[in-house]
PDB file of C-alpha atoms in Angstrom:
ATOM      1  CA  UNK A  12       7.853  57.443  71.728  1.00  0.00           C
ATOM      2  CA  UNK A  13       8.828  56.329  75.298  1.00  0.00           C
ATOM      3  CA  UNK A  14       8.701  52.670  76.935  1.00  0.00           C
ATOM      4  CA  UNK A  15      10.610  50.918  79.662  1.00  0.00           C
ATOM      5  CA  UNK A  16      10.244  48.136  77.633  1.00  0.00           C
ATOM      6  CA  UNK A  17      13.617  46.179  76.708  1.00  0.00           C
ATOM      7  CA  UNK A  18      12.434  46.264  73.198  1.00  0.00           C
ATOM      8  CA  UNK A  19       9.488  49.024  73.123  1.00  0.00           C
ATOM      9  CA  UNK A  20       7.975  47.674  70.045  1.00  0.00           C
ATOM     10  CA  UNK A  21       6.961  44.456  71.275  1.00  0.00           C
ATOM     11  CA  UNK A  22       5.516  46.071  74.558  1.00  0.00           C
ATOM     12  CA  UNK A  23       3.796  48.573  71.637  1.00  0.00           C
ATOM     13  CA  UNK A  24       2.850  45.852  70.031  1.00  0.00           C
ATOM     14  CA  UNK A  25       0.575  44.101  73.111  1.00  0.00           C
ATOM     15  CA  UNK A  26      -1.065  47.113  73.893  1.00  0.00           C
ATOM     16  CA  UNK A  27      -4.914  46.689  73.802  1.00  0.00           C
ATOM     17  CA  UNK A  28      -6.282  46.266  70.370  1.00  0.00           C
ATOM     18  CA  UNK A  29      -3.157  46.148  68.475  1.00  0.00           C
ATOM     19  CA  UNK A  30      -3.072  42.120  68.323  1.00  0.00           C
ATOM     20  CA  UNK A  31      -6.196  42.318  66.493  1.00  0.00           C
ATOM     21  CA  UNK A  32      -4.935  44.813  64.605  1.00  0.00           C
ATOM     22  CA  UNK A  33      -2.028  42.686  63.224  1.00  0.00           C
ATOM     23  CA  UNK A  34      -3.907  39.869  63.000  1.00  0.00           C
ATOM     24  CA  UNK A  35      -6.359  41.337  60.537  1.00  0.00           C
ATOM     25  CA  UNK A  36      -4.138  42.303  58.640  1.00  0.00           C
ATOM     26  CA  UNK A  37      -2.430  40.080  58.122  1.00  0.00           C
ATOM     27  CA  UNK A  38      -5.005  37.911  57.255  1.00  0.00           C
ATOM     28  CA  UNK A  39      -5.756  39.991  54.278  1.00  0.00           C
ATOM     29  CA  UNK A  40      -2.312  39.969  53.316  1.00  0.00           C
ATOM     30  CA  UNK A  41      -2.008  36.398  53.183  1.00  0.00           C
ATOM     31  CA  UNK A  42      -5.409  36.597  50.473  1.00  0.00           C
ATOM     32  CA  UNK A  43      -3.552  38.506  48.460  1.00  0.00           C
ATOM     33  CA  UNK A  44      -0.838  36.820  48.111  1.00  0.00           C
ATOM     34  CA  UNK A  45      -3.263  33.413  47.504  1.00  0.00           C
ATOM     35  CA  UNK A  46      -5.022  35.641  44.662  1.00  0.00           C
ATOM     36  CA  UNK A  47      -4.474  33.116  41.492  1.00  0.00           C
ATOM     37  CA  UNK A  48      -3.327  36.215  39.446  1.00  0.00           C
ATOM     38  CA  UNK A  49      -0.612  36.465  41.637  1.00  0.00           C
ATOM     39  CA  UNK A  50       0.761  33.160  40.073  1.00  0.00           C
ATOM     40  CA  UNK A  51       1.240  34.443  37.279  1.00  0.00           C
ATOM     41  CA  UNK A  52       1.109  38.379  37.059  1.00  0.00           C
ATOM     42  CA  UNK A  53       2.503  39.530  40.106  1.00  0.00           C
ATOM     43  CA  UNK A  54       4.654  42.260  38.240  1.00  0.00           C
ATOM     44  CA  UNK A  55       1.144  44.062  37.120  1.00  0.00           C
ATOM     45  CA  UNK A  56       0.014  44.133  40.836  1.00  0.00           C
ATOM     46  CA  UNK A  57       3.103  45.183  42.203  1.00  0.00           C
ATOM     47  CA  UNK A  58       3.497  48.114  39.462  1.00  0.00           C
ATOM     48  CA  UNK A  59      -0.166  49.100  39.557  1.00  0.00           C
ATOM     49  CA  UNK A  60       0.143  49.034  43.627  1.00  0.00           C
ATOM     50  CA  UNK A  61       3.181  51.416  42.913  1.00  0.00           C
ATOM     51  CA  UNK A  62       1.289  53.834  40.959  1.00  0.00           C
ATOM     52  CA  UNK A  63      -1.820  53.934  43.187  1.00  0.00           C
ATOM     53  CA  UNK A  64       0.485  54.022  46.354  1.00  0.00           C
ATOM     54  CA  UNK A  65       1.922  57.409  45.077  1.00  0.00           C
ATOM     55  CA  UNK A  66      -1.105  58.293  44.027  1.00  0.00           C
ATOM     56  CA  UNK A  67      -2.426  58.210  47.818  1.00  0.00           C
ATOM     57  CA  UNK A  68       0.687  59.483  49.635  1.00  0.00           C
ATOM     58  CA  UNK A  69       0.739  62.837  46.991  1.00  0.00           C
ATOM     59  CA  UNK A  70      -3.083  63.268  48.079  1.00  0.00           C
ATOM     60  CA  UNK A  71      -2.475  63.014  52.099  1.00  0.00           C
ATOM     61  CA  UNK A  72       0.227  66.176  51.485  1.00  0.00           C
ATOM     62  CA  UNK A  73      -2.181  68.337  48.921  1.00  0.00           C
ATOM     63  CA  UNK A  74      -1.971  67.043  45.762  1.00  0.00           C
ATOM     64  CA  UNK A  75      -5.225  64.688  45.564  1.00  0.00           C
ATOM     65  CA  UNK A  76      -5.237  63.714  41.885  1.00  0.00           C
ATOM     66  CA  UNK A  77      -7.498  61.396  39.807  1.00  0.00           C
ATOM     67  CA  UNK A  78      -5.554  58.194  39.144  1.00  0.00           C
ATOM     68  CA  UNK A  79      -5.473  58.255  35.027  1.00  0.00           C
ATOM     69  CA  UNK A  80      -4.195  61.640  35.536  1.00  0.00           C
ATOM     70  CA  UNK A  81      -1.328  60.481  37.184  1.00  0.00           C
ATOM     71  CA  UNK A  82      -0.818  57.615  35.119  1.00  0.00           C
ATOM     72  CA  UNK A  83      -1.123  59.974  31.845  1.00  0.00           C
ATOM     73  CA  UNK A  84       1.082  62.642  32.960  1.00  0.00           C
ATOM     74  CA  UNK A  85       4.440  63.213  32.006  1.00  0.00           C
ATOM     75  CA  UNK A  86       5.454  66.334  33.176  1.00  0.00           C
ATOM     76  CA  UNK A  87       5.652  67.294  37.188  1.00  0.00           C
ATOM     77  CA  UNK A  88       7.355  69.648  37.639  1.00  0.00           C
ATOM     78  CA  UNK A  89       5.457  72.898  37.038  1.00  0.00           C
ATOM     79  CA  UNK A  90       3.600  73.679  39.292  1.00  0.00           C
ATOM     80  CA  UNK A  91       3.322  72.870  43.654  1.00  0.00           C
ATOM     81  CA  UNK A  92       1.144  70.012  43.283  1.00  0.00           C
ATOM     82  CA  UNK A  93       2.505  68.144  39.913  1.00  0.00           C
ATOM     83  CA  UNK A  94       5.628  68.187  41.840  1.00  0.00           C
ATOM     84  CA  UNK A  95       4.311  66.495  44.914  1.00  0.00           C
ATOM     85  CA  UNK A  96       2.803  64.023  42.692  1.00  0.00           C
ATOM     86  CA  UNK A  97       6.135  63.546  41.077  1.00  0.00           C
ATOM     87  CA  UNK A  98       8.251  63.571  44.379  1.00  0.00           C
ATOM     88  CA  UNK A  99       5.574  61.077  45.670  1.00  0.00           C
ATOM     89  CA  UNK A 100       6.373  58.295  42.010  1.00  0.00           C
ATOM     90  CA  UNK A 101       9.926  59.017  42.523  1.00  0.00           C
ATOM     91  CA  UNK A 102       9.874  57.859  45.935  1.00  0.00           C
ATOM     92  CA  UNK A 103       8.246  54.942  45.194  1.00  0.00           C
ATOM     93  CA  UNK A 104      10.539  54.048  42.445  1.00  0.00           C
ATOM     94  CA  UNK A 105      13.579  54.647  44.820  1.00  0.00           C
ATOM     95  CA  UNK A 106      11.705  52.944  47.931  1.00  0.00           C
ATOM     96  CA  UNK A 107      12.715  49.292  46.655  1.00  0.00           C
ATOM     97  CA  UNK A 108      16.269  50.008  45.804  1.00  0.00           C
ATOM     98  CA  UNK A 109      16.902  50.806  49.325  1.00  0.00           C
ATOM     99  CA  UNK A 110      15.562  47.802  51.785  1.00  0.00           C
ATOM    100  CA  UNK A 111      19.017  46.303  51.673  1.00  0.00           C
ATOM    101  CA  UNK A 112      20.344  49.503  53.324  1.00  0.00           C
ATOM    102  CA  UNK A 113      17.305  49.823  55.799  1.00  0.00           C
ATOM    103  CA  UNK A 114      18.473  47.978  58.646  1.00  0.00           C
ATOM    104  CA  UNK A 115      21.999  49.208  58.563  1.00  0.00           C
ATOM    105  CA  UNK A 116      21.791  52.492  58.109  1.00  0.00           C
ATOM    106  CA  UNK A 117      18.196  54.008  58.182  1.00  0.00           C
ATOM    107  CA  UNK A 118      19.116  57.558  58.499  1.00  0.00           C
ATOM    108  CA  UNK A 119      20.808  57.018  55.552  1.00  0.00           C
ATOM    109  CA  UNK A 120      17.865  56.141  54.069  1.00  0.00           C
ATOM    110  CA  UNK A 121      15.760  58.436  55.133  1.00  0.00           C
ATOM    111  CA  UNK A 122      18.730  61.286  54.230  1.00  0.00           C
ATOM    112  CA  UNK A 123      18.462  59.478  50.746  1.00  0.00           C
ATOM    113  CA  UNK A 124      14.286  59.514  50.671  1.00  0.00           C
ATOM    114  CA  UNK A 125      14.379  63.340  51.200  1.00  0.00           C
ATOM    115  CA  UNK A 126      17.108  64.399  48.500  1.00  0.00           C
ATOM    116  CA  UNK A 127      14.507  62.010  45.995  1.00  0.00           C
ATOM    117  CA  UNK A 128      12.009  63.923  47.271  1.00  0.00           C
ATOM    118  CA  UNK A 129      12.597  67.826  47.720  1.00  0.00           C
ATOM    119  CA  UNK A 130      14.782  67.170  44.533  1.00  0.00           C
ATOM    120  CA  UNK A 131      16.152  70.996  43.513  1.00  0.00           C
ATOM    121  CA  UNK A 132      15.455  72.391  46.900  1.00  0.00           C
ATOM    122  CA  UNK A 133      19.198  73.915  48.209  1.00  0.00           C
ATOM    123  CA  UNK A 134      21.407  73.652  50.917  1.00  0.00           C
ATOM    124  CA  UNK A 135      18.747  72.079  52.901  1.00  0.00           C
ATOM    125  CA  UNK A 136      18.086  68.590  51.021  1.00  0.00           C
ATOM    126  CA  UNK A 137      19.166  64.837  52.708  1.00  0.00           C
ATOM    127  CA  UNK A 138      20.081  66.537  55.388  1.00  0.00           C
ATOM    128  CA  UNK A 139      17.857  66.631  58.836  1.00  0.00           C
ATOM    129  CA  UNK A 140      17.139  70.466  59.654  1.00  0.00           C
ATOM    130  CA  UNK A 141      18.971  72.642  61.694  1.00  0.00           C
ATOM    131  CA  UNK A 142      18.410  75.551  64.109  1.00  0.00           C
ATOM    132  CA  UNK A 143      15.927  78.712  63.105  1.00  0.00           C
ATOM    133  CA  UNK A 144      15.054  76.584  59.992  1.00  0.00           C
ATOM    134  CA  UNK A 145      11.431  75.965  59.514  1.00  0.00           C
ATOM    135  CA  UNK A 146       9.122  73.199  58.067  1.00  0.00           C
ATOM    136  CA  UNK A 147       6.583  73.610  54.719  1.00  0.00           C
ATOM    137  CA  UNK A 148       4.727  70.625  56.147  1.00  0.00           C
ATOM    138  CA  UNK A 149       1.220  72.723  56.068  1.00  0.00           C
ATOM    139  CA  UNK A 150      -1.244  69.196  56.482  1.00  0.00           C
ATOM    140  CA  UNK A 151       0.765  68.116  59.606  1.00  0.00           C
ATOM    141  CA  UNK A 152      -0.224  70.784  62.651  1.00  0.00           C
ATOM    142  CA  UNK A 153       1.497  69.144  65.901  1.00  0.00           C
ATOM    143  CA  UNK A 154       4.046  71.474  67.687  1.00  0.00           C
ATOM    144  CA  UNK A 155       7.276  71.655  65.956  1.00  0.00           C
ATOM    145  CA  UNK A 156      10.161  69.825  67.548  1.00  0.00           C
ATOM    146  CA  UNK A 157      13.508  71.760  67.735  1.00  0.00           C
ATOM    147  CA  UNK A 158      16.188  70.719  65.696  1.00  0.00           C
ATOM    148  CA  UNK A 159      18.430  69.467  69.080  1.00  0.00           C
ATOM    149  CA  UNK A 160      15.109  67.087  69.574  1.00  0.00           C
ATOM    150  CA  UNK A 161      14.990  65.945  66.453  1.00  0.00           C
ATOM    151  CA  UNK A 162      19.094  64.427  66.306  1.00  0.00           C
ATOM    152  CA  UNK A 163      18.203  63.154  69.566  1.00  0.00           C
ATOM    153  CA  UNK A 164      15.001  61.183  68.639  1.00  0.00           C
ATOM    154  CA  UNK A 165      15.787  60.380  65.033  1.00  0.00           C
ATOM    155  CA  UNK A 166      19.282  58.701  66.366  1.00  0.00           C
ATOM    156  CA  UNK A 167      16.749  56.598  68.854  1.00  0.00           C
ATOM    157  CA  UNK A 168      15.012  56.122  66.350  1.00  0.00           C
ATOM    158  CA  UNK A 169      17.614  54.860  64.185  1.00  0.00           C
ATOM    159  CA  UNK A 170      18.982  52.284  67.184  1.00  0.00           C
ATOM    160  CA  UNK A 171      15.723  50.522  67.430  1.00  0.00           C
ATOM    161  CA  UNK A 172      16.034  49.659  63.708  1.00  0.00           C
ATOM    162  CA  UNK A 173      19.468  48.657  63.436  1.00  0.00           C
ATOM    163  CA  UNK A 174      18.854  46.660  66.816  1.00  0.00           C
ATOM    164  CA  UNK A 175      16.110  44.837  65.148  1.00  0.00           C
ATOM    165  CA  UNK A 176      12.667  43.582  67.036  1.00  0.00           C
ATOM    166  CA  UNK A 177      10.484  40.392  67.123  1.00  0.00           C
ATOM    167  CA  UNK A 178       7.780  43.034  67.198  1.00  0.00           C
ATOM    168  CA  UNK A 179       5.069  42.555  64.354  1.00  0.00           C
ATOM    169  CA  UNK A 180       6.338  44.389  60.845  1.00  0.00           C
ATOM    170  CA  UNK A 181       3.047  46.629  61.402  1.00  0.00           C
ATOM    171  CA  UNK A 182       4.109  48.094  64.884  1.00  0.00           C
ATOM    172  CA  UNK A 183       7.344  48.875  63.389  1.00  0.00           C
ATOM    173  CA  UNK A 184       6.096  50.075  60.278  1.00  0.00           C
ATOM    174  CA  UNK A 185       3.804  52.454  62.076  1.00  0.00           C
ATOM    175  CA  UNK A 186       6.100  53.821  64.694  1.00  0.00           C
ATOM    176  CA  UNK A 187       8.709  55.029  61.983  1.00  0.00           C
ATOM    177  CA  UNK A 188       5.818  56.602  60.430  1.00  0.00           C
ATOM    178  CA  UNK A 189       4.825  58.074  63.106  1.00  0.00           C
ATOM    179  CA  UNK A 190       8.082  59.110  64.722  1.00  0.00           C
ATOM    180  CA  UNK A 191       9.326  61.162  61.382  1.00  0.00           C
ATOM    181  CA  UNK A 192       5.529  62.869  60.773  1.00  0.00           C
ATOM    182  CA  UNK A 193       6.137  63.956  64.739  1.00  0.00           C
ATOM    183  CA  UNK A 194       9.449  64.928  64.443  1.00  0.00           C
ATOM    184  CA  UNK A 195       9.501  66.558  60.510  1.00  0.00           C
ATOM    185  CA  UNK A 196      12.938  66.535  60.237  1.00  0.00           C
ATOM    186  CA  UNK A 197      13.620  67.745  56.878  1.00  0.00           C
ATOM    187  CA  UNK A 198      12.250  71.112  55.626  1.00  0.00           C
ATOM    188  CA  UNK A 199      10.318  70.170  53.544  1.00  0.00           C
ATOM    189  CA  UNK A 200       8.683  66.382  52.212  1.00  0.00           C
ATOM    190  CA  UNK A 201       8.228  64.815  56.041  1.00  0.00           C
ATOM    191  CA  UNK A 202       5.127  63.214  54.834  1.00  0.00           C
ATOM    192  CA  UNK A 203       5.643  61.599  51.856  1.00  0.00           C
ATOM    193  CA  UNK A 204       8.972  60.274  53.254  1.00  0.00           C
ATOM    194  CA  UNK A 205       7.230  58.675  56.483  1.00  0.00           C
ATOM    195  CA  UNK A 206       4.571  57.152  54.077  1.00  0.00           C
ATOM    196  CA  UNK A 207       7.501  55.866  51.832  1.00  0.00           C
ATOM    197  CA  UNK A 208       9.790  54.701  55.022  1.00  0.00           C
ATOM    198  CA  UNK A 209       6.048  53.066  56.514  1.00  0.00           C
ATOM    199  CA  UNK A 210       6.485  50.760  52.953  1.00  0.00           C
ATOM    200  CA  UNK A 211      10.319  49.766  53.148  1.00  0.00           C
ATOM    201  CA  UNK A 212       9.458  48.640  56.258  1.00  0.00           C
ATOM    202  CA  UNK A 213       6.329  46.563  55.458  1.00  0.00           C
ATOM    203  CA  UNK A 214       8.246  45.490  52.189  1.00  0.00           C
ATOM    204  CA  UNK A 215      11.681  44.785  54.025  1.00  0.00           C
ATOM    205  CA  UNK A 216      10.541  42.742  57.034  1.00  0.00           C
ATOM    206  CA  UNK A 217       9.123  40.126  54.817  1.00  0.00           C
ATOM    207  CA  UNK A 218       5.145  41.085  55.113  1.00  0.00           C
ATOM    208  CA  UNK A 219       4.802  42.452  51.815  1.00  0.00           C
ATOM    209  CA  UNK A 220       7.876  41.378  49.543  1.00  0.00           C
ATOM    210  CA  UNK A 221       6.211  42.037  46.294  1.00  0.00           C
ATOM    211  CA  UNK A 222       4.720  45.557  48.023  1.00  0.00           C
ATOM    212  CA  UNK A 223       1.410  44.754  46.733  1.00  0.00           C
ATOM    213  CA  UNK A 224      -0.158  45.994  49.854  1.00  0.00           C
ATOM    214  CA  UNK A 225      -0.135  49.740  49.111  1.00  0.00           C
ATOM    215  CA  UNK A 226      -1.209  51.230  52.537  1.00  0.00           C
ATOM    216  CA  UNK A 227      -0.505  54.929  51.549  1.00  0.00           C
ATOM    217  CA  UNK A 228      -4.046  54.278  49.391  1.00  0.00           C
ATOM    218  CA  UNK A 229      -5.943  52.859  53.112  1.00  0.00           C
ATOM    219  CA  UNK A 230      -4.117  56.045  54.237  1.00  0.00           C
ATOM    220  CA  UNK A 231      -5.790  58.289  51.890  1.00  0.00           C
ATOM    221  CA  UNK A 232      -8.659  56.551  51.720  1.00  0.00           C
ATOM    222  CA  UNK A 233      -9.254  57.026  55.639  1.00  0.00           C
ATOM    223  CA  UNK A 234      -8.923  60.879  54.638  1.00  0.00           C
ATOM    224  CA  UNK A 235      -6.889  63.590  56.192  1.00  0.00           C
ATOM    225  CA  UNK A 236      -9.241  64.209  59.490  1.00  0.00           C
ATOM    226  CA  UNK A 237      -8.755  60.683  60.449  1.00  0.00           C
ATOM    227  CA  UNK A 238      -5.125  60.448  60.011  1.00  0.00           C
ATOM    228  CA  UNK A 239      -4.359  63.517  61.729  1.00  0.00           C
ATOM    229  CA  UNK A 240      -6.250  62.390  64.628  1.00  0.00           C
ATOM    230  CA  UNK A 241      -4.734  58.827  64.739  1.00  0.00           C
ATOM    231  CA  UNK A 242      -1.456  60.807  64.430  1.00  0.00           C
ATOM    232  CA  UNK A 243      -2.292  63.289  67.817  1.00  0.00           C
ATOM    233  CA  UNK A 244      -2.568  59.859  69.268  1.00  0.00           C
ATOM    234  CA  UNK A 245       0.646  58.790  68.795  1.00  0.00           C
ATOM    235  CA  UNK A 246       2.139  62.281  69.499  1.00  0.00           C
ATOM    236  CA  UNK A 247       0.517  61.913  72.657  1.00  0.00           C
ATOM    237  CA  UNK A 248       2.778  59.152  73.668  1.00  0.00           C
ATOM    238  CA  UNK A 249      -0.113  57.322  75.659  1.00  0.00           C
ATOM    239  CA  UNK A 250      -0.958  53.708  75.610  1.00  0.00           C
ATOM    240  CA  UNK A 251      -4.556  54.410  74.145  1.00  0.00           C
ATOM    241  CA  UNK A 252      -3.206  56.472  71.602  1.00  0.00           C
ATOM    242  CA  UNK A 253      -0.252  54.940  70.655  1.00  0.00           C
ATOM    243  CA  UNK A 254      -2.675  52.041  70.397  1.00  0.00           C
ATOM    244  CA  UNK A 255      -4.934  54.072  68.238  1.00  0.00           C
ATOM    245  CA  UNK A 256      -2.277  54.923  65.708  1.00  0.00           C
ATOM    246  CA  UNK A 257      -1.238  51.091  65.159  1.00  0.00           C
ATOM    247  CA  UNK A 258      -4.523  50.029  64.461  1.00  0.00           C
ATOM    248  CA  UNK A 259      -4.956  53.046  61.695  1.00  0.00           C
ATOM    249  CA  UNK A 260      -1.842  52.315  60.106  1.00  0.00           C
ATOM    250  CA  UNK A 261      -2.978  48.370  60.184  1.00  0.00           C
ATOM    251  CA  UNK A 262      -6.451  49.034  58.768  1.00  0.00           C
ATOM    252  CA  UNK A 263      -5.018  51.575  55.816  1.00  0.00           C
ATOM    253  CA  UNK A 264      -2.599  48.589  55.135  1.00  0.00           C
ATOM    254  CA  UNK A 265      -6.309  46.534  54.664  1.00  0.00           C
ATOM    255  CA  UNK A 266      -7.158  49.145  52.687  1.00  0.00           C
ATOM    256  CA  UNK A 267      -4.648  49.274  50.274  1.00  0.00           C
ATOM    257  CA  UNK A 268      -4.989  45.173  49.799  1.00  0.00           C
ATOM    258  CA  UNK A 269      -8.461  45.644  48.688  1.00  0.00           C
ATOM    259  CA  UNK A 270      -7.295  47.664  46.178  1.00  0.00           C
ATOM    260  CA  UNK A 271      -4.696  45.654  45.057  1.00  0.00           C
ATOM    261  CA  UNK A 272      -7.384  42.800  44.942  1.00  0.00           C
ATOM    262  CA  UNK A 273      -9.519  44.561  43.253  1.00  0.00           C
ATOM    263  CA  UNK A 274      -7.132  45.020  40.409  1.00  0.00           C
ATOM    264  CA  UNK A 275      -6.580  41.148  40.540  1.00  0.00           C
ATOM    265  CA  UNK A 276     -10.087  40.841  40.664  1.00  0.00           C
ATOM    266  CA  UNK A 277     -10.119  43.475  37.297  1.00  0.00           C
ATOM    267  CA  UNK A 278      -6.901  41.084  35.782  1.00  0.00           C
ATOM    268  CA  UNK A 279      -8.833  37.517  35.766  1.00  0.00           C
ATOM    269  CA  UNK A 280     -11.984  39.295  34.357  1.00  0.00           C
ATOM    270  CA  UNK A 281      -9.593  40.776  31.054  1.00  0.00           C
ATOM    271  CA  UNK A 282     -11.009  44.797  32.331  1.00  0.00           C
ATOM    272  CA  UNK A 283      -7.344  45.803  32.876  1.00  0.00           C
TER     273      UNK A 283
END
């Protein structure tokens, strides 16, 4: 991520196609939130957006499971993929106890995100990696960034959130989703920590305070193929596909509010 920009994410954030982008969404954000369930059961969405949220995030790294066998489960730690799914719930649970912290110390965060995450997983977790240590990141297939890169960028990284933009929550959201599936910085877990760090940022800046607006389901939902393409654009660091990336993240933020609408939809009608 590169801009001459005094703040780069509001010069991200004109870049052709991206004010749509925002706008869209966050015109289906706003019908949410005007749902008339959402008077009066706004817990239910936000814990049923939880749940499906996790449910998405675990499928983008491998673990694509049915919903109701998610929400039956108990037990995820046995084998590679219940544990994803359980890494991916825990993170969710641990996402909202940590926007207060967000702004002033993200890699913090993120440090915090990873040890939730990789849970049992040695030396190596909540800690960025270092030298001759690899990556079990097996969906993500963009060259590797050394581990003198990654300090570098992450601590960038970092600035521009501590700093603080006028830039839309979106472009924000989307760059530090983009910058830590680039960079991979932990050993193992990159993706379902940039998916989780994508929400405390949409949940944090005041978009989605109730985080009813799930987008690691539009994620999912958009499939694998199209997110790793929308992800070589951003890698490639040029205005079309920075662009490109923005505008995914935005419409698998649309995504996830027709889900959450739907279950509104499913609340008023006495099917859930």
């Amino acid at each position: 991520m590169s801009t001459n920009a005094a703040d780069p994410l509001v010069a991200l954030g004109g870049l052709p196609g991206v004010p749509d982008a925002v706008d869209s969404m966050r015109k289906a954000v706003d019908r949410a939130y005007g749902h008339r369930v959402m008077r009066r059961r706004s817990n239910e969405i936000t814990s049923e957006a939880a749940l499906r949220g996790a449910r998405g995030s675990a499928a983008l790294s491998g673990a694509d499971w049915a919903l109701e066998e998610v929400r039956r489960r108990t037990d995820f730690g046995s084998e590679p993929e219940a544990r994803t799914v359980g890494a991916a719930l825990r993170l969710t649970a641990e996402a909202g106890q940590l926007l207060s912290i967000w702004r002033q110390s993200p890699l913090r965060v993120l440090a915090r995100l990873h040890l939730v995450a990789a849970a049992d997983a040695g030396d190596a977790v909540g800690r960025p990696r270092q030298r001759g240590e690899g990556v079990d990141e097996p969906l993500i297939e963009l060259p590797l960034p050394d581990a003198d890169e990654v300090a570098g960028r992450l601590e960038g990284l970092s600035q521009l959130i501590i700093a603080g933009s006028s830039a839309p929550a979106l472009v924000t959201a989307a760059i530090v989703h983009g910058e830590l599936l680039a960079l991979r910085p932990f050993t193992s877990c990159n993706g379902l920590v940039a998916r989780t760090a994508e929400r405390i940022v949409l949940v944090g800046s005041g978009l989605d305070p109730k985080a009813i607006c799930p987008a690691e389901v539009g994620h999912a939902e958009l499939g694998r193929a199209a997110y790793a393409a929308a992800l070589d654009g951003y890698a490639s660091g040029t205005p079309e596909g920075m662009a490109a990336w923005i505008t995914h993240c935005g419409k698998a933020v649309e995504l996830g509010v027709r889900e959450s609408t739907a279950v509104c939809e499913a609340l008023q009608r006495g099917a859930a």
